[in-house]
mmCIF file of C-alpha atoms in Angstrom:
data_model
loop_
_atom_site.group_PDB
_atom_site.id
_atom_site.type_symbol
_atom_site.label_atom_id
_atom_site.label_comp_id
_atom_site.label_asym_id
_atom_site.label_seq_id
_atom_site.Cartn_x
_atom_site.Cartn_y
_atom_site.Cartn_z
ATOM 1 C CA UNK A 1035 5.825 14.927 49.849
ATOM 2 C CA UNK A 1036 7.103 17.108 47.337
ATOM 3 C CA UNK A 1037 5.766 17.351 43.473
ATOM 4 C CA UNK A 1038 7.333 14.909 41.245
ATOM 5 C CA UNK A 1039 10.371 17.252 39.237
ATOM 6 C CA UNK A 1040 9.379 17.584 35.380
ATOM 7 C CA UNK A 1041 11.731 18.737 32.738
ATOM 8 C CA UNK A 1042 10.996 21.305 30.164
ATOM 9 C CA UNK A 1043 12.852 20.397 27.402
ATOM 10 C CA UNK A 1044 13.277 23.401 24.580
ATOM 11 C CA UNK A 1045 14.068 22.724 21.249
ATOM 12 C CA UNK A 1046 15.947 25.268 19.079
ATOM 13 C CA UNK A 1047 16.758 25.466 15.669
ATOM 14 C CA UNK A 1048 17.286 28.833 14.065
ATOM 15 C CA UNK A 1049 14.271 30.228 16.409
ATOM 16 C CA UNK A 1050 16.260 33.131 18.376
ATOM 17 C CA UNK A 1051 13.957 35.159 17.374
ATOM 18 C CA UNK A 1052 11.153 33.261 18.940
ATOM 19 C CA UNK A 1053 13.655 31.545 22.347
ATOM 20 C CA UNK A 1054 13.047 34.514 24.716
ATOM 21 C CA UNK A 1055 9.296 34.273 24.900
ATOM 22 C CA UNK A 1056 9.163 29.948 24.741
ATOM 23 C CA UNK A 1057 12.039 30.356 27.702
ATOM 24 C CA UNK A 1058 9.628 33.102 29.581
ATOM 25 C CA UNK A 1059 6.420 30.418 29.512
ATOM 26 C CA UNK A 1060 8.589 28.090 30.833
ATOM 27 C CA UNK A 1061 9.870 30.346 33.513
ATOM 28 C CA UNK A 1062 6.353 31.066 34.432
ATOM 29 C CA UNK A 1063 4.644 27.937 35.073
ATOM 30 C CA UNK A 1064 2.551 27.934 38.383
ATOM 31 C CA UNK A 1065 4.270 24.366 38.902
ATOM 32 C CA UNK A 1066 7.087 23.900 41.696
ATOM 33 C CA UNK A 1067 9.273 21.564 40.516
ATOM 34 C CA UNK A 1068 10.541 22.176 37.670
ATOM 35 C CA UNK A 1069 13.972 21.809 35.585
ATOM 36 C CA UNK A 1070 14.615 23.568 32.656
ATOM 37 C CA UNK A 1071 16.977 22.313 29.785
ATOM 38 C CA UNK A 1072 17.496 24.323 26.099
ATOM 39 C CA UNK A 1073 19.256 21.928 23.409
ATOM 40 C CA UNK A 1074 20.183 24.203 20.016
ATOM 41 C CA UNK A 1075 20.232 22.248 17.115
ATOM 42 C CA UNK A 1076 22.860 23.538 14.853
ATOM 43 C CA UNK A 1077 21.665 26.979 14.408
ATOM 44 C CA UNK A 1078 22.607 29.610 12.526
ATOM 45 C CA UNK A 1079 21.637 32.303 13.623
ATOM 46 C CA UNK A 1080 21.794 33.902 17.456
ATOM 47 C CA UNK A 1081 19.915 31.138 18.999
ATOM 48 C CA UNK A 1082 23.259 29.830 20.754
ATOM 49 C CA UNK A 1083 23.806 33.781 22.564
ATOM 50 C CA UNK A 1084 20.050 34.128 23.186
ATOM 51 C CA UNK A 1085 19.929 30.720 25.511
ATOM 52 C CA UNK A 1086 23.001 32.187 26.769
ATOM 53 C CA UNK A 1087 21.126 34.718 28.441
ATOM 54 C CA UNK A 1088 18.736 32.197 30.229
ATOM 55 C CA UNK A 1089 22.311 29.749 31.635
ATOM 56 C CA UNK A 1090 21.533 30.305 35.668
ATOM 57 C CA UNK A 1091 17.970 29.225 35.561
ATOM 58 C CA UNK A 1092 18.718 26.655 32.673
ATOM 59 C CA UNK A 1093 20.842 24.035 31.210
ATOM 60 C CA UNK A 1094 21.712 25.209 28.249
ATOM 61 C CA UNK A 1095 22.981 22.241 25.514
ATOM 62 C CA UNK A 1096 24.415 23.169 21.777
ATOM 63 C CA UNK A 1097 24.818 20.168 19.205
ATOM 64 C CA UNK A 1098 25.439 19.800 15.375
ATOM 65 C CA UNK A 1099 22.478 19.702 13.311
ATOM 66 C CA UNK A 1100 20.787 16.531 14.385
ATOM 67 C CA UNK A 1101 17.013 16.907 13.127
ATOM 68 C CA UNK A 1102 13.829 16.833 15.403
ATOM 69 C CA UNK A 1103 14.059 12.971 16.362
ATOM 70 C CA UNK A 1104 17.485 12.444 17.410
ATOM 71 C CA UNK A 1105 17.291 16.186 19.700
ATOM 72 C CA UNK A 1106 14.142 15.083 21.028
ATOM 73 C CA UNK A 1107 15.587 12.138 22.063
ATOM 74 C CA UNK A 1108 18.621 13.838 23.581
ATOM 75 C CA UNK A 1109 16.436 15.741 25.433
ATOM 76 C CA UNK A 1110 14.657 13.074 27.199
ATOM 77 C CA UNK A 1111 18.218 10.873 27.529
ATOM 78 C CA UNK A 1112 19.701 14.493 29.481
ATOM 79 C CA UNK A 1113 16.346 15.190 31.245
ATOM 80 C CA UNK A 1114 16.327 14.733 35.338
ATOM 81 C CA UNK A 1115 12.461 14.702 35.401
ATOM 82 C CA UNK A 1116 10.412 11.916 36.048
ATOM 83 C CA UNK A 1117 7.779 13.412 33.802
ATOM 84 C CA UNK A 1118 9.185 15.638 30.729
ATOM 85 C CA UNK A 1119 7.727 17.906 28.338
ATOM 86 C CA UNK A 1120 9.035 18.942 24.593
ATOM 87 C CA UNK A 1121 8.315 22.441 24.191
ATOM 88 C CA UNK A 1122 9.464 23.852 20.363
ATOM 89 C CA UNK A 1123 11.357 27.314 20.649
ATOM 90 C CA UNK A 1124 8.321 28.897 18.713
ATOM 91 C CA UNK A 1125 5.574 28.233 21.082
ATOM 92 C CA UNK A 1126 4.577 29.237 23.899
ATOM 93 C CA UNK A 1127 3.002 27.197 27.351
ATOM 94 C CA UNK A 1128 0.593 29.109 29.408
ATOM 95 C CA UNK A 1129 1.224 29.365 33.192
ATOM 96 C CA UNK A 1130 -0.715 26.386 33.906
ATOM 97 C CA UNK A 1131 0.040 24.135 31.458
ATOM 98 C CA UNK A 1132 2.693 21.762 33.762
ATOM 99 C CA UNK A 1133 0.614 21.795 36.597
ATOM 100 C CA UNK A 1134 -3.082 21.174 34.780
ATOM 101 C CA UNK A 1135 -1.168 18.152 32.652
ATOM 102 C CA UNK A 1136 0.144 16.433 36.294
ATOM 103 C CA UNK A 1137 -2.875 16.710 37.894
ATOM 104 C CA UNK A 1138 -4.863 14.872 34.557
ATOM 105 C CA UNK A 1139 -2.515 11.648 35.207
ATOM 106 C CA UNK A 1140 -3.038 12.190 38.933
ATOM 107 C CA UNK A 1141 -6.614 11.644 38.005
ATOM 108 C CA UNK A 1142 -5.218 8.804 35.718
ATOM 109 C CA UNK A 1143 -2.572 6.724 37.378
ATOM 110 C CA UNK A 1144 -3.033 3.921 34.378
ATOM 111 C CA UNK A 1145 -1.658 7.067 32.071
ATOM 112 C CA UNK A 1146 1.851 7.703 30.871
ATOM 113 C CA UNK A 1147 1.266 10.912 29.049
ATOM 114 C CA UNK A 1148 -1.498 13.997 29.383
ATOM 115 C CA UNK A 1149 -2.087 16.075 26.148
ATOM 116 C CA UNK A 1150 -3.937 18.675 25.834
ATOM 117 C CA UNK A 1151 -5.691 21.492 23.188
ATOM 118 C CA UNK A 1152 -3.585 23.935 21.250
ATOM 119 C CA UNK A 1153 -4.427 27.879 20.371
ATOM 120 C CA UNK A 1154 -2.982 28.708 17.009
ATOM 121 C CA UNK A 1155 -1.309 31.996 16.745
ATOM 122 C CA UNK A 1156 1.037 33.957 14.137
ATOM 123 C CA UNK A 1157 -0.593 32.524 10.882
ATOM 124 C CA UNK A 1158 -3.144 31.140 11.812
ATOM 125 C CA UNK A 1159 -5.779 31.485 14.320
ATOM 126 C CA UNK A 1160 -8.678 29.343 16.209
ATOM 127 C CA UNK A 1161 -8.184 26.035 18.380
ATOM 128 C CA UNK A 1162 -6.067 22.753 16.392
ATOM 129 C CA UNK A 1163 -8.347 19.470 16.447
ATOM 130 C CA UNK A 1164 -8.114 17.452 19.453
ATOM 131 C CA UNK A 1165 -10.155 14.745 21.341
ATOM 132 C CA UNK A 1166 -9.848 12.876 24.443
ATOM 133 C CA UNK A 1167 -7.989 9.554 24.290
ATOM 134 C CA UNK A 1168 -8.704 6.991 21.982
ATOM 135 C CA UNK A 1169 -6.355 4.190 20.683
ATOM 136 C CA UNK A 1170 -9.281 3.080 18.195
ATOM 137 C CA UNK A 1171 -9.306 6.940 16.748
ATOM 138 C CA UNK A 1172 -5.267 7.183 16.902
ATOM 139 C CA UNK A 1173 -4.832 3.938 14.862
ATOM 140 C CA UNK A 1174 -7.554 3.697 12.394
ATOM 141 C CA UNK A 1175 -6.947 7.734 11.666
ATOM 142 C CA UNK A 1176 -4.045 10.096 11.970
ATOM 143 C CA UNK A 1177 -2.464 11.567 14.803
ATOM 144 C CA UNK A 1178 -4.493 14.012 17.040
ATOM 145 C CA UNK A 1179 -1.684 14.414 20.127
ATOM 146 C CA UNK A 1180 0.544 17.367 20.040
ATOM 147 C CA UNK A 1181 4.319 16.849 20.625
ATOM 148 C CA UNK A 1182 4.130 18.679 23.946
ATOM 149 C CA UNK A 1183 2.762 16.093 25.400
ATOM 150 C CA UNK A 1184 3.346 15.858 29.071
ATOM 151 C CA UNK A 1185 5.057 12.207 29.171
ATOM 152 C CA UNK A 1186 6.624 9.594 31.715
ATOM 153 C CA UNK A 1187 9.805 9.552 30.914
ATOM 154 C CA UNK A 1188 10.895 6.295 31.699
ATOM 155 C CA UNK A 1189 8.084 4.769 29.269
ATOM 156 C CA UNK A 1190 9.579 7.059 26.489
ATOM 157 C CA UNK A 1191 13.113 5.813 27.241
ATOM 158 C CA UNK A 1192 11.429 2.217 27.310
ATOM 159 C CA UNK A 1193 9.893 2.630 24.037
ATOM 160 C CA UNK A 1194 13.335 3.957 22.590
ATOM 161 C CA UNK A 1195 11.451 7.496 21.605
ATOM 162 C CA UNK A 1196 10.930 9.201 18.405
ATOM 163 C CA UNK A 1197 11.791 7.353 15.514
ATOM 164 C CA UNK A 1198 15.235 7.948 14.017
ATOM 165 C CA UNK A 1199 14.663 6.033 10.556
ATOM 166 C CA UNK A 1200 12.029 8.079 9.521
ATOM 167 C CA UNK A 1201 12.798 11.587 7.061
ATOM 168 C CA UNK A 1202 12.208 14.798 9.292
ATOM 169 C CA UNK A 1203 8.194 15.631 9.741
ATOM 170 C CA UNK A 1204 7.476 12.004 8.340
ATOM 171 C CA UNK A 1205 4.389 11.535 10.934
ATOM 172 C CA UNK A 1206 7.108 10.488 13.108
ATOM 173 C CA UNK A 1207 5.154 11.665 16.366
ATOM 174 C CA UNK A 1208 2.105 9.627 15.109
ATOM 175 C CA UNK A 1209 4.445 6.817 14.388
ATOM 176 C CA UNK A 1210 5.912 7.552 18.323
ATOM 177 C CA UNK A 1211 2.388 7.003 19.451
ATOM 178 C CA UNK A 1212 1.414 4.028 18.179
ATOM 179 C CA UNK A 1213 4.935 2.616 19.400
ATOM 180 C CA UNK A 1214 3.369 3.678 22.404
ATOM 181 C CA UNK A 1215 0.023 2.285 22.150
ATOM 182 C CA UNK A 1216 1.497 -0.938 21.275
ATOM 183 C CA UNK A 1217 3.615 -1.352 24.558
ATOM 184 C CA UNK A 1218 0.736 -0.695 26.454
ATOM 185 C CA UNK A 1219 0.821 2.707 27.237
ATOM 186 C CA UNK A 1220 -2.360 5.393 26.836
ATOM 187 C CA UNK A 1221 -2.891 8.931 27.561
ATOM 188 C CA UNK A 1222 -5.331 11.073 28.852
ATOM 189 C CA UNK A 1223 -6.562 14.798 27.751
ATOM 190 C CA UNK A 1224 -7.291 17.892 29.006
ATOM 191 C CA UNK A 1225 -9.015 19.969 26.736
ATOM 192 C CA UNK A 1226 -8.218 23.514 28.022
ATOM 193 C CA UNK A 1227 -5.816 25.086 24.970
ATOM 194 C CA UNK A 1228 -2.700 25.304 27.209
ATOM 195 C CA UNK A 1229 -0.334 25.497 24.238
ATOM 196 C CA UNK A 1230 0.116 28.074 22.564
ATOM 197 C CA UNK A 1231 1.286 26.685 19.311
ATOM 198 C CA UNK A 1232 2.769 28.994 16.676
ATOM 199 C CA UNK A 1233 2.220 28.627 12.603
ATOM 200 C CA UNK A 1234 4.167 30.088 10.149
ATOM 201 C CA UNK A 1235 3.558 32.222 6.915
ATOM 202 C CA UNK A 1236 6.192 30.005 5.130
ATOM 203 C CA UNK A 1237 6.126 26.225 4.581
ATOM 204 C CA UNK A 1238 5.904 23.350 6.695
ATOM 205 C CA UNK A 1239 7.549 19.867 7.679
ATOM 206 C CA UNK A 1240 4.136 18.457 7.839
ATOM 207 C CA UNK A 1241 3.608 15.965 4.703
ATOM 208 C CA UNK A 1242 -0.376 17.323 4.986
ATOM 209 C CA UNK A 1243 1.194 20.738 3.928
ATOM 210 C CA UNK A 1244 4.204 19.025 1.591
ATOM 211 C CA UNK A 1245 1.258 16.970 -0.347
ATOM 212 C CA UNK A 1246 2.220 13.814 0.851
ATOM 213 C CA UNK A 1247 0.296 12.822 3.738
ATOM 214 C CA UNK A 1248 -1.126 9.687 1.503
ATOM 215 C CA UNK A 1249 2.619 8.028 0.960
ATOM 216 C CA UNK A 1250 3.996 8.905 4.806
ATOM 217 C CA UNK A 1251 -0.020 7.853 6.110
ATOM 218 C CA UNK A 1252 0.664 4.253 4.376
ATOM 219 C CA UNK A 1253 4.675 3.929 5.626
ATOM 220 C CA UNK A 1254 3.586 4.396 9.237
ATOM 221 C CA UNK A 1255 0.485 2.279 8.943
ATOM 222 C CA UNK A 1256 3.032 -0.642 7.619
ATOM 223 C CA UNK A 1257 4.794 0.061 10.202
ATOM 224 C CA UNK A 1258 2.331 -0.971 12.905
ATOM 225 C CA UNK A 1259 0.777 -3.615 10.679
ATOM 226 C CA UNK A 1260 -0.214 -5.928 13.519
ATOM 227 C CA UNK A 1261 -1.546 -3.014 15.838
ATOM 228 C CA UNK A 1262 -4.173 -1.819 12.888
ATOM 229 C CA UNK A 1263 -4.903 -5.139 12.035
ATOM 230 C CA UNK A 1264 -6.252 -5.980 15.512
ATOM 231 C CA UNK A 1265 -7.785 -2.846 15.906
ATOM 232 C CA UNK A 1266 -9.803 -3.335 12.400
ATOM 233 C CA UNK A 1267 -11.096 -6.310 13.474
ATOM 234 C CA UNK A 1268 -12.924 -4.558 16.791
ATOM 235 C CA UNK A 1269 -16.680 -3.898 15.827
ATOM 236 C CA UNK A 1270 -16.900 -0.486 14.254
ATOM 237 C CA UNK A 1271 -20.070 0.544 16.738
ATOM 238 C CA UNK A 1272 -16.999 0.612 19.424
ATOM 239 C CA UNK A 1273 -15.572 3.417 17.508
ATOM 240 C CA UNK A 1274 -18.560 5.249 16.975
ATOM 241 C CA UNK A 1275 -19.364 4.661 20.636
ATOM 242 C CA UNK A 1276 -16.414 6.568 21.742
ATOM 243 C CA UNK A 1277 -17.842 9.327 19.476
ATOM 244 C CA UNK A 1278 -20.599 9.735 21.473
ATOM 245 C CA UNK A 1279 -19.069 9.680 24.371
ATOM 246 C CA UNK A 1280 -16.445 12.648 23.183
ATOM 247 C CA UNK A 1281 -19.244 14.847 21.888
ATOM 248 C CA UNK A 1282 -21.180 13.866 25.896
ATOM 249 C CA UNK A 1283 -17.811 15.371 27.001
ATOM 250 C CA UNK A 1284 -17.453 18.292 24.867
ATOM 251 C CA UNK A 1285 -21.261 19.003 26.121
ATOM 252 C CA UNK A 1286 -21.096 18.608 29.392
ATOM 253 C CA UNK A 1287 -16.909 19.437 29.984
ATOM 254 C CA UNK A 1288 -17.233 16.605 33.275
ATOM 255 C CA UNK A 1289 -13.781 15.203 34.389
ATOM 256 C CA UNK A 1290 -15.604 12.052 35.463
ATOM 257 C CA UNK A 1291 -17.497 11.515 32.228
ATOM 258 C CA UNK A 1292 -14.204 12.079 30.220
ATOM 259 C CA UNK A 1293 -11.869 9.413 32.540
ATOM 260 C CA UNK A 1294 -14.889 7.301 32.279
ATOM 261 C CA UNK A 1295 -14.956 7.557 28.653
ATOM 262 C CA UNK A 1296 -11.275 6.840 27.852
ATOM 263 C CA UNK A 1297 -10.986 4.313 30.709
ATOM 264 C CA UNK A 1298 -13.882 2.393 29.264
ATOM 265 C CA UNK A 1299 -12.277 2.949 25.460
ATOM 266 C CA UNK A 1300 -9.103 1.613 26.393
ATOM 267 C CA UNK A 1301 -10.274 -1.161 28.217
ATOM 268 C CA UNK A 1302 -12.429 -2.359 24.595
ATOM 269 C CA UNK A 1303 -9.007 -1.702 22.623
ATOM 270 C CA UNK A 1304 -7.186 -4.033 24.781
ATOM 271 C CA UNK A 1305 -9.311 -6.491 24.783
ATOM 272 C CA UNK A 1306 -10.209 -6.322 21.219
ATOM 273 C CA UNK A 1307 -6.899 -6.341 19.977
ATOM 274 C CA UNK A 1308 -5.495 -8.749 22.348
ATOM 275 C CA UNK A 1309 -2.988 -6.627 24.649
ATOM 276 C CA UNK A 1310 -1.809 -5.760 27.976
ATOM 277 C CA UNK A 1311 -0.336 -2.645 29.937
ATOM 278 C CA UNK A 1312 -1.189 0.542 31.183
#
């Protein structure tokens, strides 16, 4: 039987500079069935020629300015794959990253997406936070899954994807999520850094960096009113018992201990806040 197909989806806006060596990781991955598509988002600059370059091993799309949301969105609507994966034309994936993400959800059939650490480069340097699935963590806190996320794409479709009402960087893949969460839907993690996520000297769409995390932290959480509501009312110690079990897993890096770990998590969110799915 052959490997399900998954689609790379690269998203371009004014990153020509950047497209050859995203396009390249994609072009490397160790996994066999793979399609690749390149949407550019209104750019202005050479992005539109350097995707050119890349047309017989890719599809290559070119749209008005649309913002992050609505090209995601496209993306996933065009995509072929059973499985997809958002990759922004300023990272990078490492060989492995397609085929280490399938093989977490064929460890976790109950999963609809497999996430994994990220290795900051340019700016920055060292590892971004990450931790293995927990809907308790994702709702109480902020978001801790990176928009690369290796995801079913029929559950994305079904969920009707990133939000389109929200301003651009608004938390809106937190708020994706928890849409998520709420339909039933968890993930699972792999915490090799596979991505290879780029930050920038100059600015960022992130409210954390614009100073106002506080404002878009308290529109998404009204957002999903009933989904933190339930989860508040779950006995704290079930939080702080999937704690323990992430710092057992970050000891001991077992595959078993983590899917037992999130298994047993998600099980207590369901039935503490009442619903079904995955």
């Amino acid at each position: 039987m052959s490997e399900p197909l998954v689609s790379i989806v690269v998203l371009c806006h004014n990153y020509g500079r950047f497209l050859p060596a995203a396009m390249k990781s994609a072009l490397a991955q160790d996994y066999p069935n793979l399609e690749l598509i390149v949407i550019d988002d209104g750019s202005t600059d050479d992005s539109r020629e350097v995707a050119s370059r890349y047309e017989d091993r890719a599809r290559v799309l070119s749209q008005p300015n649309q913002g992050l949301a609505r090209t995601c969105n496209r993306g996933a609507a065009e995509a072929a794959g059973e499985y997809f994966v958002f990759l922004s034309a300023d990272d990078v994936l490492e060989p492995a990253y397609v085929s280490e993400l399938m093989q977490a959800l064929a460890r976790t059939p109950e999963a609809s997406f497999a996430y994994c650490a990220a290795r900051l480069f340019g700016a920055e340097s060292g590892i971004a936070p990450a931790r293995p699935f927990s809907a308790f963590s994702l709702v109480r806190g902020r978001n801790y899954i990176n928009g690369s996320a290796l995801t079913r794409r029929g559950d994305y479709l079904a969920v009707g994807g990133y939000p389109e009402d929200l301003g651009e960087g608004a938390f809106d893949d937190w708020d994706f999520w928890l849409t998520m969460v709420e339909r039933g839907h968890r993930g699972t993690y792999v915490s090799k850094p596979l991505l290879r996520w780029r930050r920038h000297e100059r600015g960022s769409k992130n409210p954390a960096s614009r100073g106002t995390a506080e404002g878009e932290t308290a529109r998404v959480r009204a957002r999903h009113a009933a989904l933190l509501q339930g989860a508040s009312t779950a006995p704290y110690a079930l939080d702080r018992a999937v704690g323990l079990a992430d710092r057992l897993f970050r000891i001991s890096r077992s595959r078993r201990l983590l899917a037992a770990c999130e298994g047993l998590s998600w099980r207590w969110f369901r039935r503490a806040t009442g619903r079904r799915g995955g």
